[in-house]
Amino acid sequence: MKRNYKIYQMSFLETKENYKELNKDEYDRRFHKAVCLRITHSPWKPCLRLLTTILYSNRDAFLGLADCEVEIETIDNDVERFKLNKLKPFYEKRDKYIDNIDDFWKVVLSQNTDFANYIRASDFKYVDNITKVVVKWLIWDENSNADINVRDFSITFHFKGIEHDFPEQSITKVFKMTKMQSNKDFDDDDEAGEDNETIGVEEVLTSEPVDIEWPQSYESINPSLIEDKRSPQGKKNYRQGMKSFFGWFKWTGKKPGKEFPHGEDLASLLCDDIYPYCVKYYTEAQRDLEDEYSDSEDDNSDEEPLDLPKPEGEDEDGESDKLASKKRRV
Amino acid sequence: MKRNYKIYQMSFLETKENYKELNKDEYDRRFHKAVCLRITHSPWKPCLRLLTTILYSNRDAFLGLADCEVEIETIDNDVERFKLNKLKPFYEKRDKYIDNIDDFWKVVLSQNTDFANYIRASDFKYVDNITKVVVKWLIWDENSNADINVRDFSITFHFKGIEHDFPEQSITKVFKMTKMQSNKDFDDDDEAGEDNETIGVEEVLTSEPVDIEWPQSYESINPSLIEDKRSPQGKKNYRQGMKSFFGWFKWTGKKPGKEFPHGEDLASLLCDDIYPYCVKYYTEAQRDLEDEYSDSEDDNSDEEPLDLPKPEGEDEDGESDKLASKKRRV
C-alpha cells in the first residue's frame, strides 16, 4: 500500500513517464480504486487523507507542476547542448596549449585527491605516464543523430610507454546514459500488479569494456591472464585487477559488485570536474609545490649562489615527483 | 617576495585583470626585474627556478591558457544568459501553479534544513507566513543595459499578516555582483609598491538594505527601536535582531561581522537551490510527512473507520505544522 501511495505521488510530480500515461480519466479511475481498496486500512488513513486533500483540492496545479517537470528536462537539455557547442572549439584550442606543457596531466592527476580515491596507489606509476586526456561529447560527432543523449561522452587517455613493462597506447572509453530497471526501494508486497510497468525505470551511466594492454608488472592480477579464477588466490588476484585503474576500462555499469567499483563516479569526476577545471587544478598543484619548496628551503643558508634555471624543466622533475607522491592515497 | 611570486603566477593563469595589462614586453621587463631583484635570496631560489622553468620553456602555452581563462568566462556568461532566458517563461508559469497550492512555501521553507541553519528558530513563526517567493534575474528587465552582470538577481517575499503583531507585506531585496578589494592573503611586507593596482580585486555579492516592517513581538531586538545601542543589553538585543531573518533584509555584504552573518550564502541558497528546486523540496517534504504519519499510526487499532477527506485541506494543517516544527533547528 505504501508502494501504491508512492506511485500516485510520483505520478504527479516525479516520474514523467508515469504522468505521461495518466490522462485525467485514468487518474480518476486509479485514484478512486486506491481509495476504495484502502478505505478501511487505518494505518494508511492519514496518508490517504493527506493525499486526497492534496490531489482533490489542488489537482490542476499539481498537474501543471507535473508538466513543468517534463518541460524543465527539455530546457536542461537545450542549455547543455548550447553549452557543449560553445565549449567544443574552446576545448580543442585549450588541449593544444596543454599538449605543449610538459607533465601537465601528470601534475593534475597525481595531485587530485578525489581521483586518488578511486584507484590503487600502485596504479600511479602508470597514471604518471598519461600524457593526454581528452573528453569529447558524442553530440559533437557530425554523424550523431538528433536523439542522442546530450550527456553521452568519451574519454581518451594517451599513455607513454615504459620499456619492458608497458606499451605506449591511446585508449578511448565511451559512456552513455541508458535506461535501466530502477533499484528504487518500493515495498513489494500485496500488489505487484498493474502498476509495475509505470515505475522503476531510471537513466544510468553505462559503458562497453575496451581493450587496454596491461603492464607486465600486473601479470598476476591481469584478469585475462588468470587461469583459475575460482581458486582463493585466483579470486583474490582477479578482484585486485578489477579494482585497478586498468580494471576501470572493463567497467560496464551493468554488473554492480562484480567490476571496478564506482566506475560511473570516476567517469563523472573526469568528465564533469577534472577535464573542465584542469587548468585550475594544475595551478593549484603548482602553488602546493611552491609551498613545499619554501617550507623545505627556509632553514637553509641564506646566501647560496643560484644556478640559473634550465629551460627544459628537467631540474624540477625529480622534486615534483617526490612532492606529488606525498599527496597520494596510500 | 612571496607576494610578488604569487603575482607573477596569478598573472598568467588566474587573474584575468592582471594578465590583460601585461603584454609580452611588459611581462619580460617585470619578470627579469623580479629575477634580478631576488637572485641572491636563497629561500626563494627553488620558487624562482620552478617559475622560470615553467615560464621560459612553455611561455606561449601559458599565455594561451591565460587567454583561455578569459574566454571561458565569456562562454560561462553566454550559457548563463541563454539558460535564464529559457527559464523566464518557465518560472512565470510554474509560479502561477504554485500560487494555487496552499502552504507550498511554508512546507518548502520549514522543511529545508539548510535554510534553517541561517536564521533563528523563533523566526519560523514569520517564515511560515511567507505565501510567495519569487526570484527574478535583473537581465530579464527590458530596461536593463547590456553590461549588467548576468548573476544579479532579486528575491521577493510575500508575507501574510498576523493580527496585532505583523502586517501583510511584500519585500523585494536586490543582489548584485560588485567589485571589491580582495581579502586574499598576500604577505604584505617589503614591496607594497608598483604591482598593487594589479591585484586584490574580486567580485562579491552585495545588496542594499530594504525596509521591512518587523513584528511587534520583536520590539526589543528591532534595531531601529533600540535607543541605546551601546549599553550591554542594547548591544545584545541589537545583535539578536541582526541575526534574525528580518536582519537579513538590512544585509549589505560590505560590513562583515557587523550585520546578518553569511547573508550572501542565504541569498545564494534561495536563488540557486531553493527556488529552482522548490518542487523537488515540496515533494520530499510530503514524503517525510507520509513517513511521520505512518510511524505514528502504525501502533493504532487496525479497523478504525475512515472519515472521508475534506477537500479544502484544513484537516492536515494542524498536523503538518506539528511535523514541520520537528525539523527545525532549535
XYZ file of N, CA and C in Angstrom, chain A residues 2 5-6 9-10 13-14 35 38-50 52-54 56-58 60-62 64-65 67-69 71-72 75 78-79 82-83 86-87 90-91 93-94 97-98 100-102 104 279-280 282-284 286-287 289-291 293-294 297-298 300-316 319, chain B residues 2 5-6 9-10 13-14 35 38-50 52-54 56-58 60-62 64-65 67-69 71-72 75 78-79 82-83 86-87 90-91 93-94 97-98 100-102 104 279-280 282-284 286-287 289-291 293-294 297-298 300-316 319:
516
model
N 1.884 1.231 0.843
C 2.825 2.330 0.836
C 3.359 2.502 -0.590
N 0.857 4.181 -2.680
C 0.790 5.596 -2.346
C 1.899 6.351 -3.069
N 3.101 5.749 -2.995
C 4.225 6.413 -3.651
C 4.013 6.521 -5.150
N 1.877 9.446 -5.767
C 2.575 10.697 -5.533
C 3.583 10.949 -6.659
N 4.335 9.909 -6.998
C 5.337 10.060 -8.046
C 4.713 10.374 -9.396
N 4.427 14.175 -9.628
C 5.500 15.153 -9.505
C 6.876 14.659 -9.885
N 7.060 13.377 -10.001
C 8.431 12.953 -10.255
C 8.615 12.209 -11.560
N -8.469 4.539 -3.282
C -9.200 4.968 -2.088
C -10.151 3.871 -1.624
N -8.450 0.855 0.048
C -7.743 1.070 1.311
C -8.553 1.781 2.383
N -9.821 1.963 2.090
C -10.600 2.849 2.951
C -10.672 2.347 4.392
N -10.563 1.058 4.580
C -10.677 0.540 5.947
C -9.329 0.213 6.575
N -8.246 0.499 5.883
C -6.917 0.202 6.445
C -6.433 1.396 7.245
N -6.627 1.322 8.542
C -6.396 2.542 9.300
C -4.950 3.043 9.327
N -3.923 2.179 9.253
C -2.577 2.774 9.276
C -2.378 3.746 8.128
N -3.143 3.593 7.073
C -2.942 4.432 5.900
C -3.888 5.608 5.856
N -4.760 5.640 6.841
C -5.754 6.694 6.839
C -5.148 8.099 6.718
N -4.181 8.427 7.546
C -3.683 9.806 7.447
C -2.995 10.079 6.119
N -2.278 9.082 5.609
C -1.668 9.243 4.290
C -2.716 9.570 3.265
N -3.749 8.754 3.288
C -4.797 8.939 2.299
C -5.455 10.289 2.441
N -5.649 10.666 3.690
C -6.293 11.949 3.898
C -5.436 13.063 3.310
N -4.150 12.987 3.614
C -3.224 13.983 3.093
C -3.228 13.966 1.569
N -5.413 12.721 -0.525
C -6.667 13.120 -1.144
C -6.829 14.637 -1.081
N -6.451 15.172 0.041
C -6.569 16.618 0.189
C -5.730 17.312 -0.870
N -4.489 16.848 -0.970
C -3.603 17.464 -1.952
C -4.170 17.313 -3.354
N -7.218 16.337 -4.557
C -8.524 16.892 -4.914
C -8.515 18.405 -4.968
N -7.940 19.013 -3.942
C -8.131 20.460 -3.847
C -7.229 21.214 -4.810
N -6.055 20.650 -5.146
C -5.116 21.414 -5.964
C -4.761 20.676 -7.242
N -5.431 20.697 -10.448
C -4.928 21.329 -11.667
C -3.525 21.889 -11.467
N -3.301 22.442 -10.277
C -1.970 22.982 -10.000
C -0.929 21.864 -10.012
N -1.282 20.700 -9.433
C -0.312 19.606 -9.414
C -0.076 19.037 -10.804
N -0.272 20.760 -13.465
C 0.556 21.786 -14.098
C 2.015 21.653 -13.694
N 2.258 21.427 -12.401
C 3.641 21.255 -11.945
C 4.273 20.020 -12.566
N 3.602 18.859 -15.513
C 4.007 19.298 -16.855
C 5.312 20.084 -16.801
N 5.424 20.933 -15.794
C 6.640 21.742 -15.649
C 7.864 20.847 -15.473
N 7.699 19.758 -14.727
C 8.838 18.866 -14.508
C 9.297 18.226 -15.814
N 8.882 19.758 -18.745
C 9.430 20.863 -19.534
C 10.843 21.240 -19.092
N 11.089 21.197 -17.782
C 12.408 21.635 -17.298
C 13.495 20.692 -17.803
N 14.391 21.931 -21.155
C 15.205 23.151 -21.040
C 16.637 22.795 -20.633
N 18.465 21.560 -23.600
C 18.789 22.641 -24.538
C 19.989 23.444 -24.046
N 19.984 23.727 -22.752
C 21.083 24.511 -22.181
C 22.385 23.722 -22.284
N 23.597 23.796 -25.865
C 24.145 25.128 -26.160
C 25.549 25.267 -25.574
N 25.682 24.852 -24.325
C 26.965 24.978 -23.631
C 28.035 24.132 -24.308
N 29.300 25.522 -27.514
C 30.226 26.632 -27.267
C 31.602 26.114 -26.834
N 31.591 25.029 -26.073
C 32.845 24.540 -25.496
C 33.706 23.766 -26.491
N 36.492 25.711 -27.935
C 37.300 26.158 -26.804
C 38.201 25.034 -26.290
N 37.623 23.860 -26.059
C 38.421 22.743 -25.548
C 39.480 22.308 -26.553
N 41.072 24.166 -28.655
C 42.180 25.115 -28.568
C 42.987 24.899 -27.284
N 42.265 24.758 -26.186
C 42.939 24.586 -24.901
C 43.805 23.327 -24.897
N 47.237 23.880 -26.343
C 48.191 24.530 -25.441
C 48.694 23.536 -24.393
N 47.767 22.757 -23.860
C 48.145 21.808 -22.810
C 49.179 20.810 -23.336
N 51.546 21.325 -25.050
C 52.892 21.907 -25.027
C 53.447 22.094 -23.623
N 52.694 21.682 -22.633
C 53.182 21.839 -21.261
C 53.567 20.463 -20.729
N 54.850 20.307 -20.476
C 55.337 19.007 -20.017
C 54.663 18.615 -18.711
N 51.794 18.129 -17.766
C 50.549 18.772 -17.327
C 49.614 17.753 -16.674
N 42.988 23.320 -15.710
C 43.959 24.413 -15.572
C 43.977 24.921 -14.135
N 42.792 24.999 -13.541
C 42.715 25.380 -12.132
C 43.487 24.360 -11.280
N 45.856 22.418 -12.172
C 47.290 22.497 -12.452
C 47.924 23.645 -11.669
N 47.273 24.819 -11.693
C 47.863 25.960 -10.981
C 47.837 25.739 -9.475
N 46.769 25.122 -8.976
C 46.748 24.822 -7.539
C 47.896 23.889 -7.169
N 50.726 23.645 -8.667
C 51.971 24.418 -8.693
C 52.140 25.214 -7.409
N 51.017 25.752 -6.916
C 51.105 26.521 -5.678
C 51.507 25.619 -4.512
N 53.283 23.004 -4.775
C 54.711 22.749 -4.951
C 55.518 23.920 -4.408
N 55.064 25.124 -4.708
C 55.749 26.315 -4.209
C 55.847 26.280 -2.681
N 54.706 25.983 -2.032
C 54.708 25.960 -0.575
C 55.684 24.917 -0.054
N 58.335 23.805 -1.536
C 59.692 24.293 -1.744
C 60.082 25.271 -0.657
N 59.187 26.233 -0.418
C 59.580 27.271 0.524
C 59.707 26.688 1.922
N 63.026 24.795 2.165
C 64.256 25.549 1.947
C 64.474 26.635 2.992
N 63.466 26.900 3.794
C 63.553 28.029 4.717
C 64.743 27.954 5.660
N 67.666 26.650 5.115
C 68.997 26.604 4.500
C 69.749 27.923 4.622
N 71.010 27.871 4.315
C 71.849 29.066 4.421
C 71.335 30.121 3.450
N 71.617 31.362 3.742
C 70.874 32.437 3.118
C 71.486 32.961 1.826
N 72.758 32.784 1.648
C 73.360 33.487 0.523
C 74.006 32.554 -0.508
N 73.507 31.377 -0.545
C 73.957 30.406 -1.535
C 73.790 30.976 -2.948
N 74.726 30.762 -3.827
C 74.518 31.255 -5.195
C 73.447 30.450 -5.928
N 72.828 31.091 -6.852
C 71.701 30.467 -7.560
C 72.121 30.007 -8.946
N 71.871 28.752 -9.249
C 72.068 28.289 -10.628
C 70.982 28.905 -11.488
N 71.347 29.397 -12.612
C 70.289 29.896 -13.494
C 69.472 28.710 -13.998
N 68.188 28.925 -14.120
C 67.295 27.810 -14.450
C 67.552 27.236 -15.825
N 67.353 25.942 -15.923
C 67.437 25.298 -17.236
C 66.064 25.385 -17.906
N 66.045 25.666 -19.178
C 64.749 25.892 -19.841
C 63.896 24.644 -20.017
N 64.463 23.486 -19.997
C 63.662 22.323 -20.380
C 62.900 21.654 -19.240
N 63.133 22.131 -18.037
C 62.318 21.620 -16.933
C 62.820 20.340 -16.312
N 64.031 19.871 -16.708
C 64.490 18.614 -16.097
C 64.697 18.791 -14.601
N 65.162 20.023 -14.283
C 65.580 20.255 -12.911
C 64.518 19.943 -11.877
N 63.330 20.379 -12.134
C 62.328 20.214 -11.073
C 61.598 18.886 -11.148
N 62.014 16.598 -8.051
C 61.340 17.097 -6.864
C 59.819 17.049 -6.999
N 57.239 36.598 -1.510
C 56.271 35.556 -1.796
C 55.091 36.170 -2.543
N 55.920 36.741 -6.058
C 55.910 35.471 -6.779
C 54.484 35.111 -7.167
N 53.592 35.266 -6.193
C 52.189 34.943 -6.484
C 51.632 35.831 -7.580
N 52.665 34.400 -10.826
C 51.948 33.169 -11.145
C 50.499 33.493 -11.522
N 49.881 34.337 -10.720
C 48.487 34.676 -10.984
C 48.323 35.412 -12.304
N 47.733 32.779 -15.003
C 46.690 31.767 -15.052
C 45.418 32.105 -14.301
N 45.432 33.077 -13.451
C 44.227 33.300 -12.673
C 43.586 34.657 -12.895
N 63.581 38.589 -11.300
C 64.710 37.668 -11.193
C 65.938 38.385 -10.659
N 65.801 39.237 -6.933
C 65.763 38.161 -5.965
C 66.844 37.094 -6.143
N 67.726 37.368 -7.062
C 68.635 36.304 -7.456
C 69.489 35.795 -6.292
N 69.737 36.656 -5.317
C 70.580 36.198 -4.214
C 69.779 35.807 -2.977
N 68.463 35.847 -3.063
C 67.645 35.481 -1.904
C 67.389 33.987 -1.930
N 68.203 33.258 -1.188
C 68.135 31.810 -1.379
C 66.806 31.159 -0.979
N 66.068 31.682 0.029
C 64.807 30.977 0.316
C 63.891 30.925 -0.900
N 64.081 31.863 -1.828
C 63.195 31.909 -2.989
C 63.766 31.229 -4.214
N 64.986 30.753 -4.036
C 65.652 30.151 -5.181
C 64.815 29.047 -5.842
N 64.326 28.083 -5.045
C 63.596 26.994 -5.722
C 62.329 27.492 -6.389
N 61.628 28.428 -5.745
C 60.443 29.014 -6.367
C 60.791 29.594 -7.707
N 61.852 30.399 -7.690
C 62.225 31.075 -8.923
C 62.618 30.068 -9.983
N 63.303 29.038 -9.546
C 63.735 28.050 -10.519
C 62.519 27.400 -11.170
N 61.578 27.022 -10.320
C 60.351 26.412 -10.825
C 59.625 27.375 -11.768
N 60.707 30.057 -13.313
C 61.411 30.381 -14.542
C 61.327 29.231 -15.527
N 61.455 28.048 -15.013
C 61.380 26.883 -15.880
C 60.031 26.836 -16.584
N 58.996 26.995 -15.790
C 57.658 26.968 -16.375
C 57.493 28.077 -17.406
N 59.706 30.196 -18.930
C 60.558 30.250 -20.111
C 60.239 29.138 -21.102
N 60.141 27.936 -20.606
C 60.073 26.831 -21.562
C 58.688 26.711 -22.193
N 57.632 27.117 -21.497
C 56.290 26.908 -22.032
C 55.529 28.211 -22.154
N 54.554 30.379 -24.411
C 53.426 30.589 -25.314
C 52.216 29.778 -24.888
N 52.465 28.556 -24.413
C 51.357 27.723 -23.959
C 50.660 28.364 -22.755
N 51.458 28.904 -21.821
C 50.837 29.516 -20.648
C 50.082 30.787 -21.006
N 48.668 31.266 -23.794
C 47.451 30.757 -24.441
C 46.425 30.318 -23.423
N 46.884 29.616 -22.389
C 45.943 29.181 -21.347
C 45.344 30.375 -20.619
N 44.738 33.258 -21.947
C 43.671 33.718 -22.842
C 42.430 32.844 -22.698
N 42.649 31.546 -22.601
C 41.520 30.619 -22.449
C 40.713 30.926 -21.191
N 41.420 31.290 -20.109
C 40.710 31.586 -18.860
C 39.810 32.811 -19.018
N 38.471 33.652 -21.959
C 37.425 33.236 -22.896
C 36.357 32.398 -22.196
N 36.767 31.546 -21.267
C 35.790 30.649 -20.634
C 34.792 31.456 -19.809
N 32.190 32.530 -22.185
C 31.319 31.394 -22.513
C 30.350 31.117 -21.358
N 27.611 33.608 -21.443
C 26.678 33.348 -22.555
C 25.736 32.201 -22.205
N 26.300 31.152 -21.621
C 25.482 29.988 -21.263
C 24.460 30.378 -20.196
N 21.698 32.408 -21.795
C 20.834 31.511 -22.580
C 19.889 30.754 -21.639
N 20.444 30.230 -20.558
C 19.652 29.448 -19.610
C 18.572 30.309 -18.963
N 15.693 31.091 -21.176
C 14.809 29.928 -21.312
C 13.944 29.756 -20.057
N 14.521 30.078 -18.911
C 13.817 29.826 -17.646
C 12.756 30.880 -17.338
N 9.300 29.856 -18.120
C 9.062 28.639 -17.343
C 8.744 28.969 -15.882
N 9.583 29.790 -15.270
C 9.362 30.134 -13.865
C 8.051 30.903 -13.687
N 5.312 30.581 -15.388
C 4.217 29.604 -15.429
C 4.179 28.791 -14.130
N 5.352 28.319 -13.732
C 5.422 27.485 -12.527
C 4.924 28.249 -11.301
N 1.166 28.137 -10.898
C 0.663 26.878 -10.331
C 0.907 26.832 -8.820
N 2.125 27.245 -8.440
C 2.484 27.202 -7.015
C 1.542 28.083 -6.197
N -1.425 28.367 -6.440
C -2.672 27.657 -6.157
C -2.518 26.501 -5.174
N -1.337 26.317 -4.667
C -1.125 25.226 -3.704
C -0.939 25.829 -2.321
N -1.890 25.546 -1.459
C -1.842 26.125 -0.119
C -0.566 25.708 0.599
N 2.436 26.010 0.100
C 3.585 25.481 -0.639
C 4.905 25.983 -0.042
N 9.981 22.503 -6.191
C 9.004 21.422 -6.353
C 9.568 20.110 -5.810
N 10.832 19.890 -6.065
C 11.505 18.712 -5.503
C 11.446 18.776 -3.966
N 9.367 20.354 -2.111
C 7.989 20.199 -1.650
C 7.591 18.716 -1.619
N 7.907 17.989 -2.694
C 7.516 16.571 -2.720
C 8.296 15.774 -1.687
N 9.584 16.117 -1.513
C 10.349 15.414 -0.471
C 9.739 15.650 0.900
N 6.631 16.252 1.538
C 5.399 15.466 1.617
C 5.716 14.016 1.962
N 6.796 13.520 1.374
C 7.170 12.133 1.670
C 7.567 11.988 3.138
N 6.444 13.770 5.528
C 5.188 13.815 6.279
C 4.541 12.440 6.253
N 4.536 11.812 5.092
C 3.951 10.477 4.973
C 4.616 9.523 5.951
N 5.971 9.528 5.970
C 6.689 8.624 6.863
C 6.329 8.899 8.317
N 3.594 10.188 9.438
C 2.237 9.700 9.669
C 2.234 8.201 9.894
N 2.938 7.482 8.999
C 2.850 6.030 9.087
C 3.529 5.547 10.366
N 1.198 6.153 13.324
C -0.107 5.491 13.293
C 0.009 3.973 13.313
N 1.220 3.448 13.150
C 1.367 2.009 12.999
C 0.834 1.220 14.191
N -1.680 1.890 16.094
C -3.115 2.027 16.367
C -3.920 0.820 15.911
N -5.167 0.774 16.354
C -6.026 -0.358 16.008
C -6.241 -0.398 14.504
N -6.533 -1.570 14.004
C -6.409 -1.791 12.573
C -7.665 -1.491 11.759
N -8.800 -1.505 12.377
C -10.011 -1.435 11.552
C -10.894 -0.230 11.867
N -10.285 0.767 12.378
C -10.968 2.030 12.634
C -11.635 2.560 11.352
N -12.845 3.057 11.434
C -13.441 3.596 10.209
C -12.749 4.893 9.795
N -12.767 5.163 8.531
C -12.062 6.326 7.987
C -13.038 7.447 7.642
N -12.775 8.626 8.157
C -13.535 9.805 7.701
C -13.142 10.094 6.268
N -14.124 10.366 5.458
C -13.754 10.751 4.097
C -13.070 12.114 4.130
N -12.063 12.284 3.309
C -11.264 13.518 3.359
C -12.060 14.759 3.002
N -11.713 15.824 3.661
C -12.279 17.123 3.316
C -11.442 17.748 2.209
N -12.081 18.316 1.222
C -11.317 18.808 0.064
C -10.477 20.052 0.329
N -10.750 20.829 1.339
C -10.079 22.127 1.418
C -8.745 22.120 2.148
N -8.404 20.991 2.736
C -7.074 20.908 3.322
C -6.967 21.413 4.754
N -8.098 21.783 5.389
C -7.967 22.266 6.773
C -7.466 21.155 7.680
N -7.934 19.929 7.327
C -7.650 18.809 8.207
C -6.182 18.594 8.514
N -5.372 18.659 7.490
C -3.977 18.284 7.757
C -3.126 19.456 8.215
N -1.622 19.136 11.706
C -0.593 18.102 11.810
C 0.676 18.482 11.055
